[in-house]
Amino acid sequence: MSLPRWLTLIAVLVGVGCLQVAVRNAVILRGYAVGERLQRLHRQEGDLSWLTTKVAGLSSPASLARVAREHHPNLVAWRTLPEPSAASVVSPASLGRRDQLARAGDHDASDE
């Protein structure tokens, strides 16, 4: 082979190599651009679902009633306690004995 043919072959191979590198770089850069768009889209979808949840929560009657109760508390009448039965009445002597036992237990625990 003559020198001009060798130079032509080398030039064609260099051209094909440069074209291959350019195509690979374009594909990689396009991939980065698609990734950025997908990331932005996922972020916007997350924000949209959060806003939808917030609006649905605020528009539900139970939630609105809860918020209204929090802002305007109502006084509630307490029920009277039932009268104790004779079996559930505790004598003052037994209460004193329980207090003594509780105090003794506290002293034992503090000694350790």
PDB file of N, CA and C in Angstrom:
ATOM      1  N   MET A   1       0.831  -1.178   0.000  1.00  0.00           N
ATOM      2  CA  MET A   1       0.000   0.000   0.000  1.00  0.00           C
ATOM      3  C   MET A   1       0.869   1.231   0.000  1.00  0.00           C
ATOM      4  N   SER A   2       0.365   2.212  -0.691  1.00  0.00           N
ATOM      5  CA  SER A   2       1.134   3.446  -0.807  1.00  0.00           C
ATOM      6  C   SER A   2       0.830   4.344   0.389  1.00  0.00           C
ATOM      7  N   LEU A   3       1.675   5.342   0.544  1.00  0.00           N
ATOM      8  CA  LEU A   3       1.567   6.280   1.669  1.00  0.00           C
ATOM      9  C   LEU A   3       0.237   7.039   1.663  1.00  0.00           C
ATOM     10  N   PRO A   4      -0.240   7.534   0.517  1.00  0.00           N
ATOM     11  CA  PRO A   4      -1.532   8.239   0.555  1.00  0.00           C
ATOM     12  C   PRO A   4      -2.699   7.341   1.021  1.00  0.00           C
ATOM     13  N   ARG A   5      -2.656   6.063   0.659  1.00  0.00           N
ATOM     14  CA  ARG A   5      -3.710   5.159   1.107  1.00  0.00           C
ATOM     15  C   ARG A   5      -3.633   4.934   2.620  1.00  0.00           C
ATOM     16  N   TRP A   6      -2.410   4.788   3.147  1.00  0.00           N
ATOM     17  CA  TRP A   6      -2.249   4.641   4.594  1.00  0.00           C
ATOM     18  C   TRP A   6      -2.786   5.884   5.324  1.00  0.00           C
ATOM     19  N   LEU A   7      -2.453   7.036   4.835  1.00  0.00           N
ATOM     20  CA  LEU A   7      -2.911   8.279   5.463  1.00  0.00           C
ATOM     21  C   LEU A   7      -4.435   8.392   5.381  1.00  0.00           C
ATOM     22  N   THR A   8      -5.021   7.971   4.261  1.00  0.00           N
ATOM     23  CA  THR A   8      -6.471   8.005   4.109  1.00  0.00           C
ATOM     24  C   THR A   8      -7.125   7.039   5.093  1.00  0.00           C
ATOM     25  N   LEU A   9      -6.555   5.841   5.234  1.00  0.00           N
ATOM     26  CA  LEU A   9      -7.080   4.851   6.164  1.00  0.00           C
ATOM     27  C   LEU A   9      -7.000   5.363   7.609  1.00  0.00           C
ATOM     28  N   ILE A  10      -5.862   5.957   7.955  1.00  0.00           N
ATOM     29  CA  ILE A  10      -5.695   6.516   9.299  1.00  0.00           C
ATOM     30  C   ILE A  10      -6.690   7.650   9.528  1.00  0.00           C
ATOM     31  N   ALA A  11      -6.877   8.513   8.527  1.00  0.00           N
ATOM     32  CA  ALA A  11      -7.821   9.637   8.653  1.00  0.00           C
ATOM     33  C   ALA A  11      -9.251   9.118   8.816  1.00  0.00           C
ATOM     34  N   VAL A  12      -9.607   8.053   8.087  1.00  0.00           N
ATOM     35  CA  VAL A  12     -10.960   7.488   8.206  1.00  0.00           C
ATOM     36  C   VAL A  12     -11.149   6.886   9.587  1.00  0.00           C
ATOM     37  N   LEU A  13     -10.164   6.175  10.086  1.00  0.00           N
ATOM     38  CA  LEU A  13     -10.262   5.574  11.414  1.00  0.00           C
ATOM     39  C   LEU A  13     -10.345   6.645  12.513  1.00  0.00           C
ATOM     40  N   VAL A  14      -9.563   7.713  12.387  1.00  0.00           N
ATOM     41  CA  VAL A  14      -9.620   8.814  13.355  1.00  0.00           C
ATOM     42  C   VAL A  14     -10.990   9.483  13.284  1.00  0.00           C
ATOM     43  N   GLY A  15     -11.510   9.681  12.078  1.00  0.00           N
ATOM     44  CA  GLY A  15     -12.834  10.293  11.912  1.00  0.00           C
ATOM     45  C   GLY A  15     -13.928   9.436  12.537  1.00  0.00           C
ATOM     46  N   VAL A  16     -13.872   8.117  12.291  1.00  0.00           N
ATOM     47  CA  VAL A  16     -14.861   7.199  12.873  1.00  0.00           C
ATOM     48  C   VAL A  16     -14.749   7.203  14.402  1.00  0.00           C
ATOM     49  N   GLY A  17     -13.534   7.249  14.927  1.00  0.00           N
ATOM     50  CA  GLY A  17     -13.323   7.297  16.381  1.00  0.00           C
ATOM     51  C   GLY A  17     -13.886   8.582  16.987  1.00  0.00           C
ATOM     52  N   CYS A  18     -13.609   9.706  16.300  1.00  0.00           N
ATOM     53  CA  CYS A  18     -14.147  10.991  16.798  1.00  0.00           C
ATOM     54  C   CYS A  18     -15.669  10.993  16.754  1.00  0.00           C
ATOM     55  N   LEU A  19     -16.230  10.438  15.686  1.00  0.00           N
ATOM     56  CA  LEU A  19     -17.682  10.362  15.571  1.00  0.00           C
ATOM     57  C   LEU A  19     -18.269   9.473  16.674  1.00  0.00           C
ATOM     58  N   GLN A  20     -17.603   8.373  16.974  1.00  0.00           N
ATOM     59  CA  GLN A  20     -18.048   7.469  18.020  1.00  0.00           C
ATOM     60  C   GLN A  20     -18.008   8.156  19.395  1.00  0.00           C
ATOM     61  N   VAL A  21     -16.949   8.877  19.678  1.00  0.00           N
ATOM     62  CA  VAL A  21     -16.831   9.594  20.948  1.00  0.00           C
ATOM     63  C   VAL A  21     -17.903  10.680  21.041  1.00  0.00           C
ATOM     64  N   ALA A  22     -18.146  11.381  19.944  1.00  0.00           N
ATOM     65  CA  ALA A  22     -19.154  12.440  19.946  1.00  0.00           C
ATOM     66  C   ALA A  22     -20.546  11.871  20.202  1.00  0.00           C
ATOM     67  N   VAL A  23     -20.860  10.725  19.587  1.00  0.00           N
ATOM     68  CA  VAL A  23     -22.172  10.105  19.783  1.00  0.00           C
ATOM     69  C   VAL A  23     -22.316   9.620  21.228  1.00  0.00           C
ATOM     70  N   ARG A  24     -21.282   9.003  21.775  1.00  0.00           N
ATOM     71  CA  ARG A  24     -21.345   8.534  23.165  1.00  0.00           C
ATOM     72  C   ARG A  24     -21.524   9.706  24.132  1.00  0.00           C
ATOM     73  N   ASN A  25     -20.799  10.798  23.903  1.00  0.00           N
ATOM     74  CA  ASN A  25     -20.946  11.978  24.766  1.00  0.00           C
ATOM     75  C   ASN A  25     -22.361  12.562  24.669  1.00  0.00           C
ATOM     76  N   ALA A  26     -22.898  12.581  23.438  1.00  0.00           N
ATOM     77  CA  ALA A  26     -24.259  13.107  23.262  1.00  0.00           C
ATOM     78  C   ALA A  26     -25.275  12.240  24.002  1.00  0.00           C
ATOM     79  N   VAL A  27     -25.085  10.916  23.938  1.00  0.00           N
ATOM     80  CA  VAL A  27     -25.999  10.005  24.632  1.00  0.00           C
ATOM     81  C   VAL A  27     -25.885  10.194  26.142  1.00  0.00           C
ATOM     82  N   ILE A  28     -24.677  10.332  26.653  1.00  0.00           N
ATOM     83  CA  ILE A  28     -24.485  10.520  28.095  1.00  0.00           C
ATOM     84  C   ILE A  28     -25.081  11.850  28.547  1.00  0.00           C
ATOM     85  N   LEU A  29     -24.843  12.912  27.796  1.00  0.00           N
ATOM     86  CA  LEU A  29     -25.409  14.215  28.157  1.00  0.00           C
ATOM     87  C   LEU A  29     -26.934  14.188  28.086  1.00  0.00           C
ATOM     88  N   ARG A  30     -27.487  13.477  27.093  1.00  0.00           N
ATOM     89  CA  ARG A  30     -28.944  13.350  26.987  1.00  0.00           C
ATOM     90  C   ARG A  30     -29.480  12.571  28.196  1.00  0.00           C
ATOM     91  N   GLY A  31     -28.737  11.565  28.630  1.00  0.00           N
ATOM     92  CA  GLY A  31     -29.131  10.798  29.817  1.00  0.00           C
ATOM     93  C   GLY A  31     -29.152  11.672  31.065  1.00  0.00           C
ATOM     94  N   TYR A  32     -28.149  12.533  31.246  1.00  0.00           N
ATOM     95  CA  TYR A  32     -28.137  13.450  32.378  1.00  0.00           C
ATOM     96  C   TYR A  32     -29.341  14.404  32.327  1.00  0.00           C
ATOM     97  N   ALA A  33     -29.658  14.894  31.133  1.00  0.00           N
ATOM     98  CA  ALA A  33     -30.798  15.809  30.989  1.00  0.00           C
ATOM     99  C   ALA A  33     -32.105  15.094  31.330  1.00  0.00           C
ATOM    100  N   VAL A  34     -32.251  13.841  30.870  1.00  0.00           N
ATOM    101  CA  VAL A  34     -33.457  13.070  31.187  1.00  0.00           C
ATOM    102  C   VAL A  34     -33.528  12.806  32.697  1.00  0.00           C
ATOM    103  N   GLY A  35     -32.395  12.499  33.293  1.00  0.00           N
ATOM    104  CA  GLY A  35     -32.362  12.266  34.745  1.00  0.00           C
ATOM    105  C   GLY A  35     -32.777  13.501  35.527  1.00  0.00           C
ATOM    106  N   GLU A  36     -32.298  14.666  35.118  1.00  0.00           N
ATOM    107  CA  GLU A  36     -32.687  15.906  35.788  1.00  0.00           C
ATOM    108  C   GLU A  36     -34.184  16.155  35.650  1.00  0.00           C
ATOM    109  N   ARG A  37     -34.721  15.912  34.445  1.00  0.00           N
ATOM    110  CA  ARG A  37     -36.164  16.107  34.234  1.00  0.00           C
ATOM    111  C   ARG A  37     -36.974  15.143  35.092  1.00  0.00           C
ATOM    112  N   LEU A  38     -36.535  13.881  35.140  1.00  0.00           N
ATOM    113  CA  LEU A  38     -37.241  12.905  35.968  1.00  0.00           C
ATOM    114  C   LEU A  38     -37.192  13.283  37.442  1.00  0.00           C
ATOM    115  N   GLN A  39     -36.036  13.750  37.895  1.00  0.00           N
ATOM    116  CA  GLN A  39     -35.910  14.172  39.288  1.00  0.00           C
ATOM    117  C   GLN A  39     -36.847  15.344  39.585  1.00  0.00           C
ATOM    118  N   ARG A  40     -36.898  16.304  38.689  1.00  0.00           N
ATOM    119  CA  ARG A  40     -37.789  17.452  38.857  1.00  0.00           C
ATOM    120  C   ARG A  40     -39.249  16.993  38.840  1.00  0.00           C
ATOM    121  N   LEU A  41     -39.579  16.064  37.936  1.00  0.00           N
ATOM    122  CA  LEU A  41     -40.942  15.544  37.846  1.00  0.00           C
ATOM    123  C   LEU A  41     -41.338  14.807  39.123  1.00  0.00           C
ATOM    124  N   HIS A  42     -40.436  13.972  39.658  1.00  0.00           N
ATOM    125  CA  HIS A  42     -40.734  13.252  40.892  1.00  0.00           C
ATOM    126  C   HIS A  42     -40.913  14.223  42.059  1.00  0.00           C
ATOM    127  N   ARG A  43     -40.091  15.249  42.118  1.00  0.00           N
ATOM    128  CA  ARG A  43     -40.220  16.251  43.171  1.00  0.00           C
ATOM    129  C   ARG A  43     -41.570  16.961  43.070  1.00  0.00           C
ATOM    130  N   GLN A  44     -41.968  17.315  41.841  1.00  0.00           N
ATOM    131  CA  GLN A  44     -43.251  17.994  41.654  1.00  0.00           C
ATOM    132  C   GLN A  44     -44.415  17.058  41.973  1.00  0.00           C
ATOM    133  N   GLU A  45     -44.298  15.772  41.620  1.00  0.00           N
ATOM    134  CA  GLU A  45     -45.349  14.817  41.965  1.00  0.00           C
ATOM    135  C   GLU A  45     -45.478  14.664  43.474  1.00  0.00           C
ATOM    136  N   GLY A  46     -44.351  14.638  44.161  1.00  0.00           N
ATOM    137  CA  GLY A  46     -44.383  14.558  45.619  1.00  0.00           C
ATOM    138  C   GLY A  46     -45.022  15.788  46.232  1.00  0.00           C
ATOM    139  N   ASP A  47     -44.655  16.972  45.731  1.00  0.00           N
ATOM    140  CA  ASP A  47     -45.262  18.207  46.230  1.00  0.00           C
ATOM    141  C   ASP A  47     -46.760  18.223  45.955  1.00  0.00           C
ATOM    142  N   LEU A  48     -47.151  17.774  44.764  1.00  0.00           N
ATOM    143  CA  LEU A  48     -48.572  17.753  44.405  1.00  0.00           C
ATOM    144  C   LEU A  48     -49.349  16.788  45.293  1.00  0.00           C
ATOM    145  N   SER A  49     -48.808  15.604  45.546  1.00  0.00           N
ATOM    146  CA  SER A  49     -49.519  14.646  46.404  1.00  0.00           C
ATOM    147  C   SER A  49     -49.599  15.176  47.836  1.00  0.00           C
ATOM    148  N   TRP A  50     -48.551  15.865  48.296  1.00  0.00           N
ATOM    149  CA  TRP A  50     -48.586  16.444  49.639  1.00  0.00           C
ATOM    150  C   TRP A  50     -49.662  17.528  49.715  1.00  0.00           C
ATOM    151  N   LEU A  51     -49.731  18.375  48.705  1.00  0.00           N
ATOM    152  CA  LEU A  51     -50.753  19.422  48.699  1.00  0.00           C
ATOM    153  C   LEU A  51     -52.157  18.817  48.594  1.00  0.00           C
ATOM    154  N   THR A  52     -52.311  17.784  47.789  1.00  0.00           N
ATOM    155  CA  THR A  52     -53.607  17.127  47.663  1.00  0.00           C
ATOM    156  C   THR A  52     -54.025  16.525  49.002  1.00  0.00           C
ATOM    157  N   THR A  53     -53.090  15.887  49.689  1.00  0.00           N
ATOM    158  CA  THR A  53     -53.385  15.319  50.998  1.00  0.00           C
ATOM    159  C   THR A  53     -53.772  16.408  51.984  1.00  0.00           C
ATOM    160  N   LYS A  54     -53.048  17.516  51.943  1.00  0.00           N
ATOM    161  CA  LYS A  54     -53.332  18.628  52.848  1.00  0.00           C
ATOM    162  C   LYS A  54     -54.720  19.200  52.574  1.00  0.00           C
ATOM    163  N   VAL A  55     -55.056  19.407  51.314  1.00  0.00           N
ATOM    164  CA  VAL A  55     -56.366  19.963  50.955  1.00  0.00           C
ATOM    165  C   VAL A  55     -57.465  18.982  51.316  1.00  0.00           C
ATOM    166  N   ALA A  56     -57.268  17.696  51.029  1.00  0.00           N
ATOM    167  CA  ALA A  56     -58.282  16.694  51.367  1.00  0.00           C
ATOM    168  C   ALA A  56     -58.463  16.618  52.873  1.00  0.00           C
ATOM    169  N   GLY A  57     -57.371  16.727  53.614  1.00  0.00           N
ATOM    170  CA  GLY A  57     -57.477  16.687  55.071  1.00  0.00           C
ATOM    171  C   GLY A  57     -58.192  17.904  55.616  1.00  0.00           C
ATOM    172  N   LEU A  58     -57.960  19.067  55.015  1.00  0.00           N
ATOM    173  CA  LEU A  58     -58.609  20.276  55.504  1.00  0.00           C
ATOM    174  C   LEU A  58     -60.073  20.341  55.092  1.00  0.00           C
ATOM    175  N   SER A  59     -60.422  19.704  53.976  1.00  0.00           N
ATOM    176  CA  SER A  59     -61.803  19.786  53.520  1.00  0.00           C
ATOM    177  C   SER A  59     -62.685  18.689  54.100  1.00  0.00           C
ATOM    178  N   SER A  60     -62.097  17.724  54.805  1.00  0.00           N
ATOM    179  CA  SER A  60     -62.929  16.669  55.386  1.00  0.00           C
ATOM    180  C   SER A  60     -63.650  17.211  56.615  1.00  0.00           C
ATOM    181  N   PRO A  61     -64.897  16.826  56.817  1.00  0.00           N
ATOM    182  CA  PRO A  61     -65.684  17.352  57.933  1.00  0.00           C
ATOM    183  C   PRO A  61     -65.084  17.038  59.298  1.00  0.00           C
ATOM    184  N   ALA A  62     -64.533  15.851  59.479  1.00  0.00           N
ATOM    185  CA  ALA A  62     -63.957  15.494  60.780  1.00  0.00           C
ATOM    186  C   ALA A  62     -62.777  16.397  61.102  1.00  0.00           C
ATOM    187  N   SER A  63     -61.952  16.634  60.097  1.00  0.00           N
ATOM    188  CA  SER A  63     -60.787  17.490  60.315  1.00  0.00           C
ATOM    189  C   SER A  63     -61.214  18.919  60.600  1.00  0.00           C
ATOM    190  N   LEU A  64     -62.208  19.405  59.858  1.00  0.00           N
ATOM    191  CA  LEU A  64     -62.682  20.765  60.097  1.00  0.00           C
ATOM    192  C   LEU A  64     -63.296  20.883  61.483  1.00  0.00           C
ATOM    193  N   ALA A  65     -64.017  19.868  61.919  1.00  0.00           N
ATOM    194  CA  ALA A  65     -64.606  19.899  63.253  1.00  0.00           C
ATOM    195  C   ALA A  65     -63.511  19.899  64.319  1.00  0.00           C
ATOM    196  N   ARG A  66     -62.456  19.110  64.091  1.00  0.00           N
ATOM    197  CA  ARG A  66     -61.352  19.068  65.059  1.00  0.00           C
ATOM    198  C   ARG A  66     -60.667  20.417  65.147  1.00  0.00           C
ATOM    199  N   VAL A  67     -60.410  21.036  63.993  1.00  0.00           N
ATOM    200  CA  VAL A  67     -59.766  22.353  63.985  1.00  0.00           C
ATOM    201  C   VAL A  67     -60.665  23.380  64.663  1.00  0.00           C
ATOM    202  N   ALA A  68     -61.969  23.298  64.433  1.00  0.00           N
ATOM    203  CA  ALA A  68     -62.889  24.230  65.074  1.00  0.00           C
ATOM    204  C   ALA A  68     -62.889  24.036  66.584  1.00  0.00           C
ATOM    205  N   ARG A  69     -62.847  22.771  67.043  1.00  0.00           N
ATOM    206  CA  ARG A  69     -62.789  22.519  68.484  1.00  0.00           C
ATOM    207  C   ARG A  69     -61.505  23.053  69.080  1.00  0.00           C
ATOM    208  N   GLU A  70     -60.388  22.916  68.349  1.00  0.00           N
ATOM    209  CA  GLU A  70     -59.115  23.411  68.868  1.00  0.00           C
ATOM    210  C   GLU A  70     -59.138  24.934  69.005  1.00  0.00           C
ATOM    211  N   HIS A  71     -59.785  25.606  68.070  1.00  0.00           N
ATOM    212  CA  HIS A  71     -59.812  27.066  68.109  1.00  0.00           C
ATOM    213  C   HIS A  71     -60.882  27.589  69.059  1.00  0.00           C
ATOM    214  N   HIS A  72     -61.947  26.846  69.275  1.00  0.00           N
ATOM    215  CA  HIS A  72     -63.046  27.272  70.150  1.00  0.00           C
ATOM    216  C   HIS A  72     -63.357  26.148  71.130  1.00  0.00           C
ATOM    217  N   PRO A  73     -62.563  26.007  72.199  1.00  0.00           N
ATOM    218  CA  PRO A  73     -62.820  24.902  73.125  1.00  0.00           C
ATOM    219  C   PRO A  73     -64.142  25.101  73.867  1.00  0.00           C
ATOM    220  N   ASN A  74     -64.868  24.015  74.043  1.00  0.00           N
ATOM    221  CA  ASN A  74     -66.136  24.035  74.768  1.00  0.00           C
ATOM    222  C   ASN A  74     -65.920  23.493  76.164  1.00  0.00           C
ATOM    223  N   LEU A  75     -66.641  24.046  77.115  1.00  0.00           N
ATOM    224  CA  LEU A  75     -66.596  23.511  78.467  1.00  0.00           C
ATOM    225  C   LEU A  75     -67.516  22.310  78.535  1.00  0.00           C
ATOM    226  N   VAL A  76     -67.032  21.257  79.165  1.00  0.00           N
ATOM    227  CA  VAL A  76     -67.804  20.025  79.264  1.00  0.00           C
ATOM    228  C   VAL A  76     -68.124  19.796  80.733  1.00  0.00           C
ATOM    229  N   ALA A  77     -69.388  19.493  81.041  1.00  0.00           N
ATOM    230  CA  ALA A  77     -69.779  19.209  82.421  1.00  0.00           C
ATOM    231  C   ALA A  77     -69.284  17.827  82.794  1.00  0.00           C
ATOM    232  N   TRP A  78     -68.717  17.720  83.968  1.00  0.00           N
ATOM    233  CA  TRP A  78     -68.230  16.436  84.440  1.00  0.00           C
ATOM    234  C   TRP A  78     -69.389  15.638  85.006  1.00  0.00           C
ATOM    235  N   ARG A  79     -69.365  14.343  84.775  1.00  0.00           N
ATOM    236  CA  ARG A  79     -70.371  13.476  85.370  1.00  0.00           C
ATOM    237  C   ARG A  79     -70.052  13.301  86.843  1.00  0.00           C
ATOM    238  N   THR A  80     -71.080  13.106  87.640  1.00  0.00           N
ATOM    239  CA  THR A  80     -70.843  12.820  89.053  1.00  0.00           C
ATOM    240  C   THR A  80     -70.397  11.379  89.183  1.00  0.00           C
ATOM    241  N   LEU A  81     -69.534  11.134  90.126  1.00  0.00           N
ATOM    242  CA  LEU A  81     -69.036   9.784  90.344  1.00  0.00           C
ATOM    243  C   LEU A  81     -70.111   8.965  91.046  1.00  0.00           C
ATOM    244  N   PRO A  82     -70.190   7.680  90.760  1.00  0.00           N
ATOM    245  CA  PRO A  82     -71.193   6.855  91.442  1.00  0.00           C
ATOM    246  C   PRO A  82     -70.854   6.713  92.926  1.00  0.00           C
ATOM    247  N   GLU A  83     -71.870   6.510  93.729  1.00  0.00           N
ATOM    248  CA  GLU A  83     -71.663   6.323  95.165  1.00  0.00           C
ATOM    249  C   GLU A  83     -70.896   5.033  95.391  1.00  0.00           C
ATOM    250  N   PRO A  84     -69.880   5.047  96.258  1.00  0.00           N
ATOM    251  CA  PRO A  84     -69.122   3.814  96.499  1.00  0.00           C
ATOM    252  C   PRO A  84     -69.954   2.810  97.286  1.00  0.00           C
ATOM    253  N   SER A  85     -69.763   1.561  96.976  1.00  0.00           N
ATOM    254  CA  SER A  85     -70.477   0.508  97.693  1.00  0.00           C
ATOM    255  C   SER A  85     -69.765   0.230  99.001  1.00  0.00           C
ATOM    256  N   ALA A  86     -70.410  -0.481  99.873  1.00  0.00           N
ATOM    257  CA  ALA A  86     -69.836  -0.757 101.193  1.00  0.00           C
ATOM    258  C   ALA A  86     -68.593  -1.639 101.069  1.00  0.00           C
ATOM    259  N   ALA A  87     -68.530  -2.494 100.062  1.00  0.00           N
ATOM    260  CA  ALA A  87     -67.384  -3.395  99.897  1.00  0.00           C
ATOM    261  C   ALA A  87     -66.152  -2.642  99.427  1.00  0.00           C
ATOM    262  N   SER A  88     -66.348  -1.517  98.729  1.00  0.00           N
ATOM    263  CA  SER A  88     -65.193  -0.800  98.205  1.00  0.00           C
ATOM    264  C   SER A  88     -64.704   0.309  99.119  1.00  0.00           C
ATOM    265  N   VAL A  89     -65.365   0.504 100.276  1.00  0.00           N
ATOM    266  CA  VAL A  89     -64.944   1.551 101.206  1.00  0.00           C
ATOM    267  C   VAL A  89     -63.696   1.076 101.922  1.00  0.00           C
ATOM    268  N   VAL A  90     -62.680   1.938 101.975  1.00  0.00           N
ATOM    269  CA  VAL A  90     -61.410   1.610 102.613  1.00  0.00           C
ATOM    270  C   VAL A  90     -61.357   2.340 103.943  1.00  0.00           C
ATOM    271  N   SER A  91     -60.986   1.630 104.967  1.00  0.00           N
ATOM    272  CA  SER A  91     -60.926   2.259 106.282  1.00  0.00           C
ATOM    273  C   SER A  91     -59.677   3.116 106.388  1.00  0.00           C
ATOM    274  N   PRO A  92     -59.717   4.182 107.213  1.00  0.00           N
ATOM    275  CA  PRO A  92     -58.534   5.031 107.396  1.00  0.00           C
ATOM    276  C   PRO A  92     -57.364   4.257 107.976  1.00  0.00           C
ATOM    277  N   ALA A  93     -57.611   3.264 108.773  1.00  0.00           N
ATOM    278  CA  ALA A  93     -56.518   2.488 109.363  1.00  0.00           C
ATOM    279  C   ALA A  93     -55.749   1.737 108.276  1.00  0.00           C
ATOM    280  N   SER A  94     -56.476   1.165 107.318  1.00  0.00           N
ATOM    281  CA  SER A  94     -55.783   0.429 106.266  1.00  0.00           C
ATOM    282  C   SER A  94     -55.014   1.383 105.355  1.00  0.00           C
ATOM    283  N   LEU A  95     -55.535   2.610 105.173  1.00  0.00           N
ATOM    284  CA  LEU A  95     -54.798   3.601 104.385  1.00  0.00           C
ATOM    285  C   LEU A  95     -53.496   3.973 105.063  1.00  0.00           C
ATOM    286  N   GLY A  96     -53.534   4.148 106.385  1.00  0.00           N
ATOM    287  CA  GLY A  96     -52.316   4.485 107.129  1.00  0.00           C
ATOM    288  C   GLY A  96     -51.288   3.386 107.011  1.00  0.00           C
ATOM    289  N   ARG A  97     -51.745   2.131 107.104  1.00  0.00           N
ATOM    290  CA  ARG A  97     -50.832   0.998 106.996  1.00  0.00           C
ATOM    291  C   ARG A  97     -50.208   0.944 105.594  1.00  0.00           C
ATOM    292  N   ARG A  98     -50.995   1.221 104.541  1.00  0.00           N
ATOM    293  CA  ARG A  98     -50.449   1.233 103.169  1.00  0.00           C
ATOM    294  C   ARG A  98     -49.399   2.323 103.010  1.00  0.00           C
ATOM    295  N   ASP A  99     -49.661   3.487 103.571  1.00  0.00           N
ATOM    296  CA  ASP A  99     -48.684   4.581 103.479  1.00  0.00           C
ATOM    297  C   ASP A  99     -47.386   4.207 104.166  1.00  0.00           C
ATOM    298  N   GLN A 100     -47.470   3.535 105.353  1.00  0.00           N
ATOM    299  CA  GLN A 100     -46.260   3.125 106.057  1.00  0.00           C
ATOM    300  C   GLN A 100     -45.473   2.123 105.230  1.00  0.00           C
ATOM    301  N   LEU A 101     -46.181   1.172 104.611  1.00  0.00           N
ATOM    302  CA  LEU A 101     -45.496   0.176 103.779  1.00  0.00           C
ATOM    303  C   LEU A 101     -44.853   0.836 102.557  1.00  0.00           C
ATOM    304  N   ALA A 102     -45.543   1.810 101.971  1.00  0.00           N
ATOM    305  CA  ALA A 102     -44.990   2.496 100.810  1.00  0.00           C
ATOM    306  C   ALA A 102     -43.747   3.279 101.192  1.00  0.00           C
ATOM    307  N   ARG A 103     -43.802   3.953 102.341  1.00  0.00           N
ATOM    308  CA  ARG A 103     -42.619   4.721 102.789  1.00  0.00           C
ATOM    309  C   ARG A 103     -41.455   3.790 103.080  1.00  0.00           C
ATOM    310  N   ALA A 104     -41.714   2.630 103.681  1.00  0.00           N
ATOM    311  CA  ALA A 104     -40.655   1.666 103.976  1.00  0.00           C
ATOM    312  C   ALA A 104     -40.039   1.161 102.678  1.00  0.00           C
ATOM    313  N   GLY A 105     -40.861   0.945 101.667  1.00  0.00           N
ATOM    314  CA  GLY A 105     -40.345   0.511 100.364  1.00  0.00           C
ATOM    315  C   GLY A 105     -39.481   1.578  99.729  1.00  0.00           C
ATOM    316  N   ASP A 106     -39.847   2.845  99.889  1.00  0.00           N
ATOM    317  CA  ASP A 106     -39.049   3.944  99.344  1.00  0.00           C
ATOM    318  C   ASP A 106     -37.699   4.011 100.019  1.00  0.00           C
ATOM    319  N   HIS A 107     -37.643   3.788 101.349  1.00  0.00           N
ATOM    320  CA  HIS A 107     -36.377   3.842 102.067  1.00  0.00           C
ATOM    321  C   HIS A 107     -35.482   2.699 101.642  1.00  0.00           C
ATOM    322  N   ASP A 108     -36.073   1.507 101.431  1.00  0.00           N
ATOM    323  CA  ASP A 108     -35.275   0.353 101.010  1.00  0.00           C
ATOM    324  C   ASP A 108     -34.685   0.589  99.635  1.00  0.00           C
ATOM    325  N   ALA A 109     -35.459   1.185  98.732  1.00  0.00           N
ATOM    326  CA  ALA A 109     -34.972   1.429  97.379  1.00  0.00           C
ATOM    327  C   ALA A 109     -33.894   2.492  97.368  1.00  0.00           C
ATOM    328  N   SER A 110     -33.985   3.485  98.270  1.00  0.00           N
ATOM    329  CA  SER A 110     -32.982   4.550  98.282  1.00  0.00           C
ATOM    330  C   SER A 110     -31.690   4.097  98.915  1.00  0.00           C
ATOM    331  N   ASP A 111     -31.719   3.037  99.755  1.00  0.00           N
ATOM    332  CA  ASP A 111     -30.505   2.531 100.400  1.00  0.00           C
ATOM    333  C   ASP A 111     -29.609   1.828  99.401  1.00  0.00           C
ATOM    334  N   GLU A 112     -30.174   1.284  98.325  1.00  0.00           N
ATOM    335  CA  GLU A 112     -29.379   0.521  97.353  1.00  0.00           C
ATOM    336  C   GLU A 112     -28.623   1.367  96.473  1.00  0.00           C
TER     337      GLU A 112
END
